[in-house]
Short mmCIF file of C-alpha atoms and ligand atoms in Angstrom, two decimals:
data_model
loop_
_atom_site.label_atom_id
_atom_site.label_comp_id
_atom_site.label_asym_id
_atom_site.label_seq_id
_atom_site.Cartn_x
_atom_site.Cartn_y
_atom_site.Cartn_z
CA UNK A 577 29.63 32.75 19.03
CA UNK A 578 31.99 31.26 17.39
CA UNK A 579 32.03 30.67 13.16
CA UNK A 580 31.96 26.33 14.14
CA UNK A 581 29.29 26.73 16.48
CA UNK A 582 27.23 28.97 14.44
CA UNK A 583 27.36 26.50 11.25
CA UNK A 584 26.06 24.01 13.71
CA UNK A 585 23.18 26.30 14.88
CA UNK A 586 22.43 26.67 11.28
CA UNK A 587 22.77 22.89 10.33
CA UNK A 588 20.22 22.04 13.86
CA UNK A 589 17.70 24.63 12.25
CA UNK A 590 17.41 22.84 9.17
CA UNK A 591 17.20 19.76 10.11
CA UNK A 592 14.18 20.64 12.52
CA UNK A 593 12.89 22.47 9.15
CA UNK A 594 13.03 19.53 7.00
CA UNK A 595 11.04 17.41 9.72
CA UNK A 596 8.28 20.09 9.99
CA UNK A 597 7.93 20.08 6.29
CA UNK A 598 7.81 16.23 6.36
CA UNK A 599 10.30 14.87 4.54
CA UNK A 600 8.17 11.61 3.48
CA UNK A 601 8.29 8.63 4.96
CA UNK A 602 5.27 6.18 6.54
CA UNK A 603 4.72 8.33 9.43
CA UNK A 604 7.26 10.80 10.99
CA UNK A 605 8.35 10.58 14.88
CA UNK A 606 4.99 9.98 16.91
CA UNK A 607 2.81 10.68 13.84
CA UNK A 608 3.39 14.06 13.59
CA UNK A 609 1.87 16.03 11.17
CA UNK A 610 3.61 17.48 8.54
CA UNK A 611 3.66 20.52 6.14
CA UNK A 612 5.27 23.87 7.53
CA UNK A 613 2.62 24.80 9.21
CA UNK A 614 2.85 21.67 10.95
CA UNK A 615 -0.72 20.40 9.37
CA UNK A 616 -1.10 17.44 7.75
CA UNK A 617 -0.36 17.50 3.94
CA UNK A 618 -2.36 15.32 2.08
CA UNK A 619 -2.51 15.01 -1.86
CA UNK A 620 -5.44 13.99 -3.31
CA UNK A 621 -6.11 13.18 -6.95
CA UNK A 622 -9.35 13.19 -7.98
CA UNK A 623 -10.94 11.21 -10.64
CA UNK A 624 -12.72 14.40 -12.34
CA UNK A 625 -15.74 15.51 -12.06
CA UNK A 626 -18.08 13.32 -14.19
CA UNK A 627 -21.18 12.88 -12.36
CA UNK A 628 -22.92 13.94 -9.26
CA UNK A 629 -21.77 11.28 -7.52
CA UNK A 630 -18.09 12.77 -8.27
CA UNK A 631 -19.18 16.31 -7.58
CA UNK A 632 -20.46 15.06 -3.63
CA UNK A 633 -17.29 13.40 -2.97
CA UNK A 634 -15.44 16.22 -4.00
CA UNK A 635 -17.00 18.21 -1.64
CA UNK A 636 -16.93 15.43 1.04
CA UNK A 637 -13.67 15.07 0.81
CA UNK A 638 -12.67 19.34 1.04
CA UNK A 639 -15.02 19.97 3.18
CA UNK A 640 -13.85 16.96 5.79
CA UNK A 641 -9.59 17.77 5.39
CA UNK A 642 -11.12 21.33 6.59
CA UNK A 643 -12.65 20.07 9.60
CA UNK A 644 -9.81 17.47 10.46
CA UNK A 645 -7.19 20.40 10.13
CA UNK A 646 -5.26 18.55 7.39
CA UNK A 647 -3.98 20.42 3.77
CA UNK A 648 -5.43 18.88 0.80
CA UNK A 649 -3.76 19.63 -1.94
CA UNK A 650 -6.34 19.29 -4.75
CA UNK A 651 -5.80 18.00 -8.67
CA UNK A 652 -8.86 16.54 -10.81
CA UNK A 653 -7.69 14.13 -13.28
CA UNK A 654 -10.20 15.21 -15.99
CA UNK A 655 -10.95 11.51 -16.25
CA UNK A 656 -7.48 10.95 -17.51
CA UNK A 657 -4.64 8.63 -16.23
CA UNK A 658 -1.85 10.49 -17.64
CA UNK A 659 -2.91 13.09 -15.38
CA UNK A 660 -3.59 11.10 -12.43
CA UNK A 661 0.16 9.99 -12.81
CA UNK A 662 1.37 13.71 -13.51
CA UNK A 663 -0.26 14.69 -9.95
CA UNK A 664 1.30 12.12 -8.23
CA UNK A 665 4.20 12.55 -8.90
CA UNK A 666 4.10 16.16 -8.47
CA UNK A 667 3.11 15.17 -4.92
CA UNK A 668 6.16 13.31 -4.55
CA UNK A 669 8.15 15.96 -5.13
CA UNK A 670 6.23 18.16 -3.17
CA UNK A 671 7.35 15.81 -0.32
CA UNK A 672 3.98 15.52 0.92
CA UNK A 673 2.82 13.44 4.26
CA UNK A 674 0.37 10.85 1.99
CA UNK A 675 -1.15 10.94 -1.31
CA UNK A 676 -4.72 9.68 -1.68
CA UNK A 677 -6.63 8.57 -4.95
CA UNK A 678 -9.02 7.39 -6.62
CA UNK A 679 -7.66 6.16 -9.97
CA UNK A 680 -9.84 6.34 -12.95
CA UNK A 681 -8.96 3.28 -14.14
CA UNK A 682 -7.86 -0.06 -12.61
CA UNK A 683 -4.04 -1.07 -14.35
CA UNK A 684 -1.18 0.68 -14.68
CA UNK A 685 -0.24 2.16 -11.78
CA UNK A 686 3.12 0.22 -10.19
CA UNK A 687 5.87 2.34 -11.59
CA UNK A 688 4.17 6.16 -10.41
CA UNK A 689 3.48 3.67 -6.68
CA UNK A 690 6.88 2.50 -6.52
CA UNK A 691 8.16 6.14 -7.05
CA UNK A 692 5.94 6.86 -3.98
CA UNK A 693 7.26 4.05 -2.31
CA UNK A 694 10.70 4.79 -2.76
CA UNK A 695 10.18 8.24 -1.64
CA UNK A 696 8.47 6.64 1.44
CA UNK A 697 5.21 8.54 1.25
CA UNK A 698 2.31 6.18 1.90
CA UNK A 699 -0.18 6.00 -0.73
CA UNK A 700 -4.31 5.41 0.44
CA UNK A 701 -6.86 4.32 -2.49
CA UNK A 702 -10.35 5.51 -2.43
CA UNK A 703 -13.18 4.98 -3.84
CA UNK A 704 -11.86 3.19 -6.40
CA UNK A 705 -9.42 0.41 -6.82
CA UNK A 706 -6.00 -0.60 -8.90
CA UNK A 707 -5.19 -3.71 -9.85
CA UNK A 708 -1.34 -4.08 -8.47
CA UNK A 709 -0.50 -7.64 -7.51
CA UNK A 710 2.25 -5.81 -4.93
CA UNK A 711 -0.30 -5.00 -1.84
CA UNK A 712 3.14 -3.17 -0.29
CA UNK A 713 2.40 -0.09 -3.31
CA UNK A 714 -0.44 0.94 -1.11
CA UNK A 715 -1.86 1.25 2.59
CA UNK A 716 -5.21 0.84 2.52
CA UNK A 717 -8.12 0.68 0.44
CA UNK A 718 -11.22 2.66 1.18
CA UNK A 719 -14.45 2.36 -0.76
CA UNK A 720 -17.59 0.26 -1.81
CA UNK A 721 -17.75 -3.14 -3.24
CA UNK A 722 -18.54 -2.72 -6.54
CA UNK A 723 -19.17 -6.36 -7.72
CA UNK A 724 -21.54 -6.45 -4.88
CA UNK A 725 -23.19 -3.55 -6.65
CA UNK A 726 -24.10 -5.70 -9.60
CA UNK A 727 -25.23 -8.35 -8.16
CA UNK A 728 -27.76 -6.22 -6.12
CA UNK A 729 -28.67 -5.12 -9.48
CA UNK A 730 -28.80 -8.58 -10.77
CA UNK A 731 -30.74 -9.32 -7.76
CA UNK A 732 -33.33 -7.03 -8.34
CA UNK A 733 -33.63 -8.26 -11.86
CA UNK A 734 -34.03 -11.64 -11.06
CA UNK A 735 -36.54 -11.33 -8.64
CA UNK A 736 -38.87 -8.50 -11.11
CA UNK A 737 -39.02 -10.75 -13.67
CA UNK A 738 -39.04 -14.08 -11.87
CA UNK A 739 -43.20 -14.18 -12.95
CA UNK A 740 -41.78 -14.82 -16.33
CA UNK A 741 -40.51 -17.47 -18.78
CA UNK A 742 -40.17 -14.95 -21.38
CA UNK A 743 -37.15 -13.60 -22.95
CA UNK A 744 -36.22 -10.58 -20.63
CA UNK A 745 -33.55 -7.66 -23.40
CA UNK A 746 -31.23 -5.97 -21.52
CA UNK A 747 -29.33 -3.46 -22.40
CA UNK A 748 -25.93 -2.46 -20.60
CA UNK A 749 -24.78 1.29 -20.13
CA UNK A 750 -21.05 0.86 -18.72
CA UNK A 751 -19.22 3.01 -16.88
CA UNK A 752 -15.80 4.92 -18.06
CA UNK A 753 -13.81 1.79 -20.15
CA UNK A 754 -10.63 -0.13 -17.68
CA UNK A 755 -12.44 1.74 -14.03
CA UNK A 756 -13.35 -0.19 -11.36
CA UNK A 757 -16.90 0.41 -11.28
CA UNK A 758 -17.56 -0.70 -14.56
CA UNK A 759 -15.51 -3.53 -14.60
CA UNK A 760 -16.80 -4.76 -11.11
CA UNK A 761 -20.78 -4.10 -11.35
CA UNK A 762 -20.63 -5.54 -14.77
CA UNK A 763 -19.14 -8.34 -13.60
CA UNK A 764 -21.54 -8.90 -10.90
CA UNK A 765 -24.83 -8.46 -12.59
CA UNK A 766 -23.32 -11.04 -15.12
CA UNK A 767 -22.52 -13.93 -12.60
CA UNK A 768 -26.44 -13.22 -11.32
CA UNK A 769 -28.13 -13.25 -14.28
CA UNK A 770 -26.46 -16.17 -15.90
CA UNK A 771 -28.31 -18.50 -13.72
CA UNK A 772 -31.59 -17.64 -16.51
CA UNK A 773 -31.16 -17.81 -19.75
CA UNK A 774 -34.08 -15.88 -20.35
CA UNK A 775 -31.96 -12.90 -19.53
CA UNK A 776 -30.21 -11.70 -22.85
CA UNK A 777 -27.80 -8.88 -22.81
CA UNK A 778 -28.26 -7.46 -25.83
CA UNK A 779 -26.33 -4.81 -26.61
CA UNK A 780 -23.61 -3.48 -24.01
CA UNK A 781 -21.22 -0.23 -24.74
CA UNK A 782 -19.44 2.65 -22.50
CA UNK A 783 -20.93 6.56 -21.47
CA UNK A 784 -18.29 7.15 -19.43
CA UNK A 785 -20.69 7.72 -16.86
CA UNK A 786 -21.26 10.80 -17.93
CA UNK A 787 -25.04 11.97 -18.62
CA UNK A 788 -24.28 13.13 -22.56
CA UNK A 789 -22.93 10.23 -23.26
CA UNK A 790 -25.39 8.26 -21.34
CA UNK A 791 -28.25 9.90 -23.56
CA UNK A 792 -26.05 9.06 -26.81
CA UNK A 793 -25.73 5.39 -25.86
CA UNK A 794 -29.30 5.05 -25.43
CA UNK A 795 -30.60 6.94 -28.42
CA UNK A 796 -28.13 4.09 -31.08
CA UNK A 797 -29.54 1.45 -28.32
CA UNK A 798 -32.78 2.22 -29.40
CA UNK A 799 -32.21 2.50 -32.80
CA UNK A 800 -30.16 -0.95 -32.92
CA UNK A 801 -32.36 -2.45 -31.00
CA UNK A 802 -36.30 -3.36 -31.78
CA UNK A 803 -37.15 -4.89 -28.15
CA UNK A 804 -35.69 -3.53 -25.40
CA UNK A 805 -37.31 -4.62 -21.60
CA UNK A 806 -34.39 -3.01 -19.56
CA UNK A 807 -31.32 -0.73 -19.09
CA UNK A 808 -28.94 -1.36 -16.80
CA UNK A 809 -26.74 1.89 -16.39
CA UNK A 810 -23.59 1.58 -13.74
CA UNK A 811 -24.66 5.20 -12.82
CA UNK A 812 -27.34 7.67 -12.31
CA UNK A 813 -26.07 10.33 -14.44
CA UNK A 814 -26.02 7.91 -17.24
CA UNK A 815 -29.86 6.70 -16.49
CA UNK A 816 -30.54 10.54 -16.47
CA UNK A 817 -29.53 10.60 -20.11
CA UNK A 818 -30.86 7.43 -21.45
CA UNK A 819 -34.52 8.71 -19.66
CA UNK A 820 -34.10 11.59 -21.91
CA UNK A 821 -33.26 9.61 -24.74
CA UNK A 822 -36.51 7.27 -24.10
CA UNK A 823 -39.09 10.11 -23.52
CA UNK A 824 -37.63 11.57 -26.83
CA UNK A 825 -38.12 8.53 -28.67
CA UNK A 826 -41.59 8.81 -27.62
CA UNK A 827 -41.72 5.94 -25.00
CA UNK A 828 -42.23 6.18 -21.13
CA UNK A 829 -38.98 5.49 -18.76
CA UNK A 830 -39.56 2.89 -15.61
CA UNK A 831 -42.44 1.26 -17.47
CA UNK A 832 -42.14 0.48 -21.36
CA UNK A 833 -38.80 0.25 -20.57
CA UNK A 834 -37.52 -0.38 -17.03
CA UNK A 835 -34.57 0.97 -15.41
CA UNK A 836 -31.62 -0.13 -13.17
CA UNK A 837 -29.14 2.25 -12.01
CA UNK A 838 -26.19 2.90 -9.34
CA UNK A 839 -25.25 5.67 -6.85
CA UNK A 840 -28.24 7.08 -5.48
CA UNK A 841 -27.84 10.81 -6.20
CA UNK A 842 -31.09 13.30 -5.65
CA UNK A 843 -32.23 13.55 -9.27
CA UNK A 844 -31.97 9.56 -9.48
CA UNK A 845 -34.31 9.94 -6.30
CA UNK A 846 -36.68 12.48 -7.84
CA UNK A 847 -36.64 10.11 -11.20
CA UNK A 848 -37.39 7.27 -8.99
CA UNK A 849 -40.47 9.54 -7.39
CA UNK A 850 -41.88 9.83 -10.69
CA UNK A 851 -41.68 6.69 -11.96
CA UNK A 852 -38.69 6.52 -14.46
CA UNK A 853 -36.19 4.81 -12.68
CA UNK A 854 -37.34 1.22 -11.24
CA UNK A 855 -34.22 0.92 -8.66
CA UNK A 856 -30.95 2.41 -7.52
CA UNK A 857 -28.43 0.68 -6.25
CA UNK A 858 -26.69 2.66 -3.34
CA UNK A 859 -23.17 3.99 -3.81
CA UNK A 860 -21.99 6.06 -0.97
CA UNK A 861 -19.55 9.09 -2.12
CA UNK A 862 -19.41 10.86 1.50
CA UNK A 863 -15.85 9.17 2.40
CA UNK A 864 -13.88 12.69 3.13
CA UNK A 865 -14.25 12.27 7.18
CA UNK A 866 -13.49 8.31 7.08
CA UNK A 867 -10.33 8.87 4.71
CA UNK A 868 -9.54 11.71 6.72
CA UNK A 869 -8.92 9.49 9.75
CA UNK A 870 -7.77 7.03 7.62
CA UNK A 871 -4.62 9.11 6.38
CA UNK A 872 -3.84 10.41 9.92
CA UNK A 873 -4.00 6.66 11.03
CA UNK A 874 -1.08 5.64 8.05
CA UNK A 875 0.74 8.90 8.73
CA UNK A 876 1.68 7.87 12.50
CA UNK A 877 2.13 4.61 11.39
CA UNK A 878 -0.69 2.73 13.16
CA UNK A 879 -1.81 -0.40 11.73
CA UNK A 880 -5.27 -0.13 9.78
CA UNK A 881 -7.12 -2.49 7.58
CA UNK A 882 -6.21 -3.36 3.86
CA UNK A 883 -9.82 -3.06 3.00
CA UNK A 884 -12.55 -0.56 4.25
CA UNK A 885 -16.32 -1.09 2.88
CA UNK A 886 -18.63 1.41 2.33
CA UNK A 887 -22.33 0.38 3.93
CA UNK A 888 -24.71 0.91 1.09
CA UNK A 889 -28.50 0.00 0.61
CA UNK A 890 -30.97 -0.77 -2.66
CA UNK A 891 -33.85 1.85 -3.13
CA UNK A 892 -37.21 0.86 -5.09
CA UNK A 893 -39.55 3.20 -6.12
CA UNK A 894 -42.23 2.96 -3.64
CA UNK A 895 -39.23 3.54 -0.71
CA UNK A 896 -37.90 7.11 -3.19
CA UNK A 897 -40.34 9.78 -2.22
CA UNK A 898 -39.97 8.98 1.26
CA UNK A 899 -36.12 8.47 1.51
CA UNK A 900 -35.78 12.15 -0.87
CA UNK A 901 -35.84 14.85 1.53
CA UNK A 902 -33.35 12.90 3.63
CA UNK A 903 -30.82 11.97 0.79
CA UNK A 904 -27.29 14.45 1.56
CA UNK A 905 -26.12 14.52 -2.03
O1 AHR B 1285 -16.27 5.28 -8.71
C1 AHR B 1285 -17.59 5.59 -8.41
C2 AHR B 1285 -18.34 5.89 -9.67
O2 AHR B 1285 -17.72 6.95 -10.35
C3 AHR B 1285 -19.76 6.35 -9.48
O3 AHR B 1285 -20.69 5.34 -9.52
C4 AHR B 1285 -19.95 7.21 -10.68
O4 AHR B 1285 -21.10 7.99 -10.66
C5 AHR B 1285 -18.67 7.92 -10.69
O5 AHR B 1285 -18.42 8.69 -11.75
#
């Protein structure tokens, strides 16, 4: 052979290379899959690992990238945007075939997208939300309505107390401080309850939806606060603390004072069973095998929805011990 026809050989063989390892871009000749093994390479950046809620999708999400034959290349956040935006851009230069997340909190996010963007790897949200004005930052957005959330919980509210002319105390457990969730189901229950004044929100702070900080918020709630009827928590792990809080402080969960919560996890179920939570608001976390097809969809370019919404229900107690054994997470 000769030495021009060999540096051609060579020059063919890495350019097929560099296509197998998928090079970027918003979906490579006829969708193929990327990575060298010629998989799929997805990135996924986890918000942390929080609450139970967090822990199922976790596992949703591994265990369906297994079964759709795609490479997930893991990194948990810690509940930290700085670290969100490290792993991101690590994926970026990783070159691989999308990046999925769920941001921990809603701004700040255009300059790490438009890096993705330039690089031309398409970028899927789930779970959670950003708040970009530029819809061209991202593909797709796959996960529950959260305002819908709180007004369910709202809902509920309304309709409990609607016997009553009486002065109805809430207090407000939020979720982490800028997220989605928080900023969403607070929002909702608000725009429900205004319609009675007799619904006061008393006293309203952040546990991060975590269940240590859930039980702190609870135990200054209830020294802060003489008369409270109700806690609204935007998650279960957070209710699971505050009922810890209550029973310390000597008073009984679900009836002296009655509970609202979000998500829907087994021990919110088994609380519900026994009495100490009132209602749970569904939040579904087992989105691994929709974002899975969701990311193969973007990949080979296909056309999918901005918005994808998560089907979710409202539990009350007398529905929990029946609906426990059947609960997945
Ligand atoms: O983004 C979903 C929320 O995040 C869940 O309600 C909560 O439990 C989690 O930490």
């Amino acid at each position: 052979m000769s030495k021009r026809a060999a540096v051609a050989l060579v020059a063919t063989a890495m350019a097929v290379a560099l296509t197998a390892c998928g090079s970027g871009g918003g979906g490579g000749s006829n969708g193929a899959a990327g990575g060298s093994s010629g998989k799929l390479v997805v990135g996924f950046s986890q918000v942390g690992a929080e609450s139970g809620w967090r822990t199922a999708n976790t596992k949703s999400v591994q265990d369906a990238a297994k079964k759709a034959g795609v490479t997930l290349k893991f990194s948990d956040a810690q509940q930290k945007q700085e670290n969100q935006i490290k792993a991101i851009r690590s994926f970026i230069q990783q070159k691989v075939d999308v990046i999925a997340f769920s941001p921990v909190v809603e701004s700040g996010w255009d300059t790490v997208l438009k890096e993705a963007k330039d690089a031309k790897i398409p970028v899927v949200l789930t779970d959670r939300a950003v708040d970009s004005k530029d819809e061209s930052l991202y593909a797709s957005f796959l996960g529950s309505d959260f305002v819908e959330e709180g007004k369910k919980a709202g809902e509920w509210l309304v309709k409990e107390y609607q016997a009553t002319s009486e002065p109805v105390n809430v207090v407000e457990i939020q979720g982490t401080t800028g997220s989605a969730p928080a900023n969403d189901r607070k929002a909702g229950f608000g725009d429900v309850i205004k319609a009675d004044p007799k619904f006061k929100v008393v006293a309203s702070q952040t546990g991060d939806f975590t269940r240590a900080k859930g039980k702190e918020v609870m135990q200054a709630f209830l020294k802060s606060q003489p008369d409270i009827d109700v806690l609204y928590a935007h998650n279960d792990d957070m209710a699971l603390g505050a009922i810890q809080a209550i029973e310390e402080a000597g008073k009984k969960p679900g009836k002296d004072i009655k509970i609202i919560s979000v998500d829907g996890v087994k021990d919110a179920f088994t609380a519900m069973a026994d009495g100490k939570i009132n209602v749970v608001v569904e939040c579904n976390p087992l989105l691994g095998d929709q974002l899975m097809e969701l990311v193969k969809k973007v990949k080979a370019g296909e056309q999918v929805p901005r918005r994808i919404k998560t089907v979710e229900g409202v539990f009350t107690q007398d529905q929990a011990a029946a609906a426990l054994p059947g609960r997945q997470y």
